Amino acid sequence: MQKPPKITDRKALLRNRERADLNSGMFLHHAAIEEITDRLKLINRNFSNPAIVTGFPEIWKTLLPNAQLIEDKEILALEEQSFDLVVHAMALHWANDPVGQLIQCKRALKPDGLFMAVGFGGSTLKELRSAITIAEAEVTGGLSPRIAPMAEVRDIGSLLQRAGFALPVADSVSLTATYETPWNLMRDLRNMGEANALEARLRKMTLRNVLIRSSELYVEQFMHLDRIPATFELIFLLGWAPHPEQPRPLRRGSANTRLADVLNNSKTGQQ
């Protein structure tokens, strides 16, 4: 089996998380907790043995006080078929093997157990990525890895099927924070524990000229009413461990109603 490429420098990631400000830097985690809470309320079920995979257990223990808190290592400390709910919380974008993480979570679920995940989607920090990409190309003539890869919702939803989940669902919520300057945004990213932890990152300080030019471009392209926006896309995944009594999709070709009839758009009378 081919080993997944090493995307994340785990030591750097843990160092960044240790420096995070759990009081002022966790607003996205709190927003994610509110969304997960609302979605759980829509499911008519009590979960007696949940687990939460997270890099910030102090924050996520508020979601389900009876949950086991599991560190988001490559090999998750989850016992097979032991949980009726597993939540993977704001960590998939740092995983070297996201599909492997999902498979481990599915194996940890009892039959008909629920899996939920929340993580950053592909639109996250699109403004910052645009500005810093152009600035670095202008100043240095090249590019370096700076932001962890984040999947589009249409792509990451298919990962649930690859991992073997039944009835997979994926959707996203876009949030916009505003700042006085790009420097305030970058400070907030450090407070979130989301500074650069890529294995392929530059191992030296970013040139001051690159940062200054990035800030100029950010302001020129995106400032509105004396504030700059920063987009954060949260992708939510839901899937079930397979169980014989779950509803199944209809076999392809088994439908007995034409789409035109449903849409009331038959050819009769058309010009």
XYZ file of C-alpha atoms in Angstrom:
271
model
C 0.000 0.000 0.000
C 1.325 3.411 -0.975
C 1.984 5.650 2.004
C 0.185 9.036 1.865
C 2.452 12.053 1.330
C 3.502 13.894 4.449
C 1.654 17.202 4.317
C 1.857 18.327 7.935
C 4.805 18.847 10.246
C 3.227 17.432 13.400
C 5.746 19.053 15.753
C 5.069 22.477 14.238
C 1.304 21.896 14.391
C 1.431 20.995 18.085
C 3.668 23.983 18.789
C 1.201 26.292 17.036
C -1.689 24.820 19.009
C 0.157 25.273 22.297
C 0.536 28.973 21.457
C -3.140 29.393 20.579
C -5.250 31.760 22.651
C -8.148 29.674 23.956
C -9.977 32.817 25.069
C -9.830 35.048 21.975
C -8.807 32.719 19.155
C -11.482 30.034 19.158
C -14.466 31.847 17.638
C -14.560 29.519 14.612
C -14.537 26.470 16.869
C -17.436 27.911 18.844
C -19.345 28.565 15.619
C -18.690 24.967 14.557
C -19.901 23.666 17.927
C -23.143 25.623 17.557
C -23.692 24.175 14.072
C -22.975 20.601 15.192
C -25.291 21.056 18.185
C -28.126 22.242 15.934
C -27.618 19.300 13.568
C -27.612 16.789 16.405
C -30.920 18.191 17.635
C -32.471 17.290 14.282
C -31.541 13.633 14.792
C -34.041 11.885 17.024
C -31.534 9.847 18.966
C -29.705 9.854 22.292
C -26.010 9.048 22.112
C -24.715 7.187 25.145
C -21.098 6.650 24.080
C -19.778 9.467 21.860
C -16.203 10.338 20.925
C -14.730 13.608 19.653
C -11.510 13.739 17.618
C -9.918 17.134 18.158
C -6.724 19.079 18.635
C -8.466 21.360 21.135
C -10.143 19.151 23.779
C -10.598 22.086 26.177
C -12.940 23.707 23.669
C -14.772 20.675 22.275
C -15.554 19.023 25.607
C -18.450 21.497 25.836
C -20.213 19.825 22.885
C -20.917 16.536 24.685
C -19.763 16.378 28.298
C -19.874 12.555 28.290
C -17.715 12.194 25.171
C -14.295 10.610 25.029
C -11.799 13.162 23.687
C -9.379 11.689 21.151
C -6.260 13.419 19.829
C -6.164 13.789 16.040
C -3.064 11.660 15.474
C -2.542 9.645 12.292
C -3.570 6.521 14.242
C -6.641 7.431 16.283
C -7.066 5.904 19.728
C -10.550 4.608 18.877
C -11.643 1.086 19.769
C -13.434 -0.786 16.995
C -17.267 -0.731 17.107
C -17.276 1.025 20.487
C -19.112 4.309 19.842
C -22.567 5.352 18.697
C -21.315 8.816 17.646
C -17.925 10.052 16.453
C -17.319 13.754 15.745
C -14.143 14.777 13.898
C -13.643 18.413 14.871
C -11.736 21.028 12.853
C -8.689 18.879 12.137
C -9.102 17.131 8.771
C -7.253 19.877 6.890
C -4.080 18.954 8.805
C -4.434 15.205 8.234
C -1.864 13.537 5.975
C -4.477 10.899 5.123
C -8.027 12.310 5.411
C -9.630 9.153 3.993
C -7.708 7.091 6.528
C -9.099 9.288 9.301
C -12.646 8.703 8.043
C -12.110 4.949 7.766
C -10.805 4.792 11.329
C -13.862 6.705 12.545
C -16.216 4.339 10.694
C -14.525 1.298 12.199
C -14.960 2.820 15.651
C -18.739 3.098 15.198
C -21.270 0.489 16.166
C -23.633 -0.525 13.342
C -25.950 2.404 12.568
C -23.666 4.732 14.529
C -23.364 8.338 13.378
C -20.273 10.114 12.093
C -20.083 13.895 11.860
C -17.157 16.087 10.890
C -16.492 19.772 10.507
C -13.432 21.328 8.922
C -12.224 24.122 6.702
C -13.331 24.155 3.053
C -11.659 25.389 -0.098
C -12.922 28.988 0.087
C -11.241 29.559 3.435
C -8.863 32.550 3.397
C -9.325 33.001 -0.340
C -8.544 36.706 -0.015
C -5.299 36.143 1.887
C -4.224 33.355 -0.462
C -4.746 35.598 -3.472
C -2.818 38.515 -2.009
C 0.145 36.548 -0.697
C 0.453 34.469 -3.880
C 0.706 37.558 -6.070
C 3.026 39.322 -3.625
C 5.460 36.431 -3.319
C 5.566 35.956 -7.093
C 6.265 39.667 -7.583
C 8.953 39.938 -4.916
C 10.752 36.582 -5.125
C 9.721 35.222 -8.522
C 8.397 32.003 -6.947
C 5.868 30.483 -4.548
C 6.121 28.531 -1.301
C 3.518 26.416 0.563
C 1.748 28.573 3.131
C -1.817 27.364 3.716
C -2.936 23.786 4.345
C -4.826 22.207 1.412
C -8.587 22.356 1.901
C -11.088 20.403 -0.188
C -14.183 21.612 -1.985
C -17.478 20.367 -0.566
C -18.292 18.475 -3.781
C -15.001 16.570 -3.478
C -14.901 15.880 0.231
C -18.443 14.487 0.203
C -17.244 11.650 -2.025
C -14.638 10.754 0.603
C -17.448 9.563 2.862
C -18.443 7.010 0.248
C -14.841 5.912 -0.226
C -14.603 5.376 3.524
C -17.683 3.138 3.469
C -20.288 5.347 5.137
C -23.956 4.908 4.333
C -26.303 7.804 3.511
C -23.480 10.381 3.187
C -24.279 14.100 3.305
C -21.962 17.096 2.883
C -22.752 20.794 3.039
C -20.999 24.019 3.934
C -21.458 27.293 5.784
C -19.522 30.416 4.828
C -18.547 32.891 7.541
C -16.916 36.280 7.035
C -14.830 38.024 9.663
C -13.662 41.598 9.144
C -10.445 43.246 10.304
C -8.872 46.676 10.348
C -5.708 45.428 8.631
C -4.249 42.175 7.253
C -1.850 42.216 10.181
C -4.818 41.805 12.546
C -5.970 38.803 10.546
C -2.549 37.142 10.678
C -2.419 37.693 14.421
C -5.836 36.038 14.712
C -4.604 33.030 12.732
C -1.778 32.590 15.221
C -4.270 32.869 18.079
C -6.321 30.096 16.407
C -3.291 27.809 16.274
C -3.565 27.894 12.468
C -0.143 29.257 11.562
C 1.816 27.495 8.821
C 2.623 23.892 9.820
C 3.171 22.436 6.367
C 6.070 20.014 5.995
C 7.176 21.772 2.782
C 7.031 25.294 4.226
C 9.996 27.637 4.134
C 12.099 27.136 7.269
C 13.022 30.805 7.521
C 11.220 34.050 8.144
C 9.092 35.374 5.297
C 10.724 38.371 3.653
C 9.389 41.617 5.051
C 8.851 42.914 1.512
C 6.554 39.969 0.779
C 4.444 40.679 3.854
C 4.238 44.396 3.127
C 3.259 43.805 -0.502
C 0.685 41.181 0.569
C -0.899 43.682 2.924
C -1.007 46.336 0.191
C -2.663 43.967 -2.285
C -5.160 42.754 0.300
C -6.262 46.310 1.022
C -6.335 47.320 -2.655
C -8.399 44.334 -3.766
C -10.742 43.669 -0.853
C -11.113 46.585 1.569
C -14.682 47.834 1.973
C -15.839 50.548 4.376
C -12.394 50.656 6.005
C -12.442 46.929 6.827
C -10.993 43.906 5.065
C -12.973 40.642 4.885
C -11.640 37.156 5.602
C -13.713 34.210 4.400
C -13.884 31.003 6.427
C -15.796 28.106 4.889
C -16.864 25.334 7.262
C -17.657 21.994 5.610
C -19.918 19.577 7.488
C -19.970 15.838 6.830
C -22.500 13.277 8.023
C -22.598 9.543 7.457
C -23.761 6.366 9.117
C -22.038 3.090 9.848
C -23.850 0.554 7.627
C -26.774 -1.384 9.096
C -29.207 -3.781 7.342
C -32.297 -1.787 8.389
C -31.121 1.535 6.966
C -32.982 2.923 3.930
C -31.228 2.234 0.652
C -31.134 4.301 -2.551
C -33.243 2.988 -5.437
C -31.511 0.875 -8.031
C -30.528 2.888 -11.104
C -33.230 2.579 -13.769
C -35.958 1.541 -11.316
C -37.843 4.860 -11.377
C -41.330 4.709 -12.896
C -41.947 8.481 -13.282
C -40.475 10.623 -16.017
C -38.534 13.737 -15.007
C -40.526 15.744 -17.571
C -43.773 14.749 -15.860
C -42.419 15.774 -12.457
C -41.378 19.150 -13.816
C -44.647 19.517 -15.736
C -42.578 20.171 -18.788
C -43.836 17.749 -21.414
C -43.386 18.507 -25.063
C -47.123 18.817 -25.654
C -48.055 22.372 -26.662
C -44.471 23.647 -26.785
C -43.623 26.026 -29.650
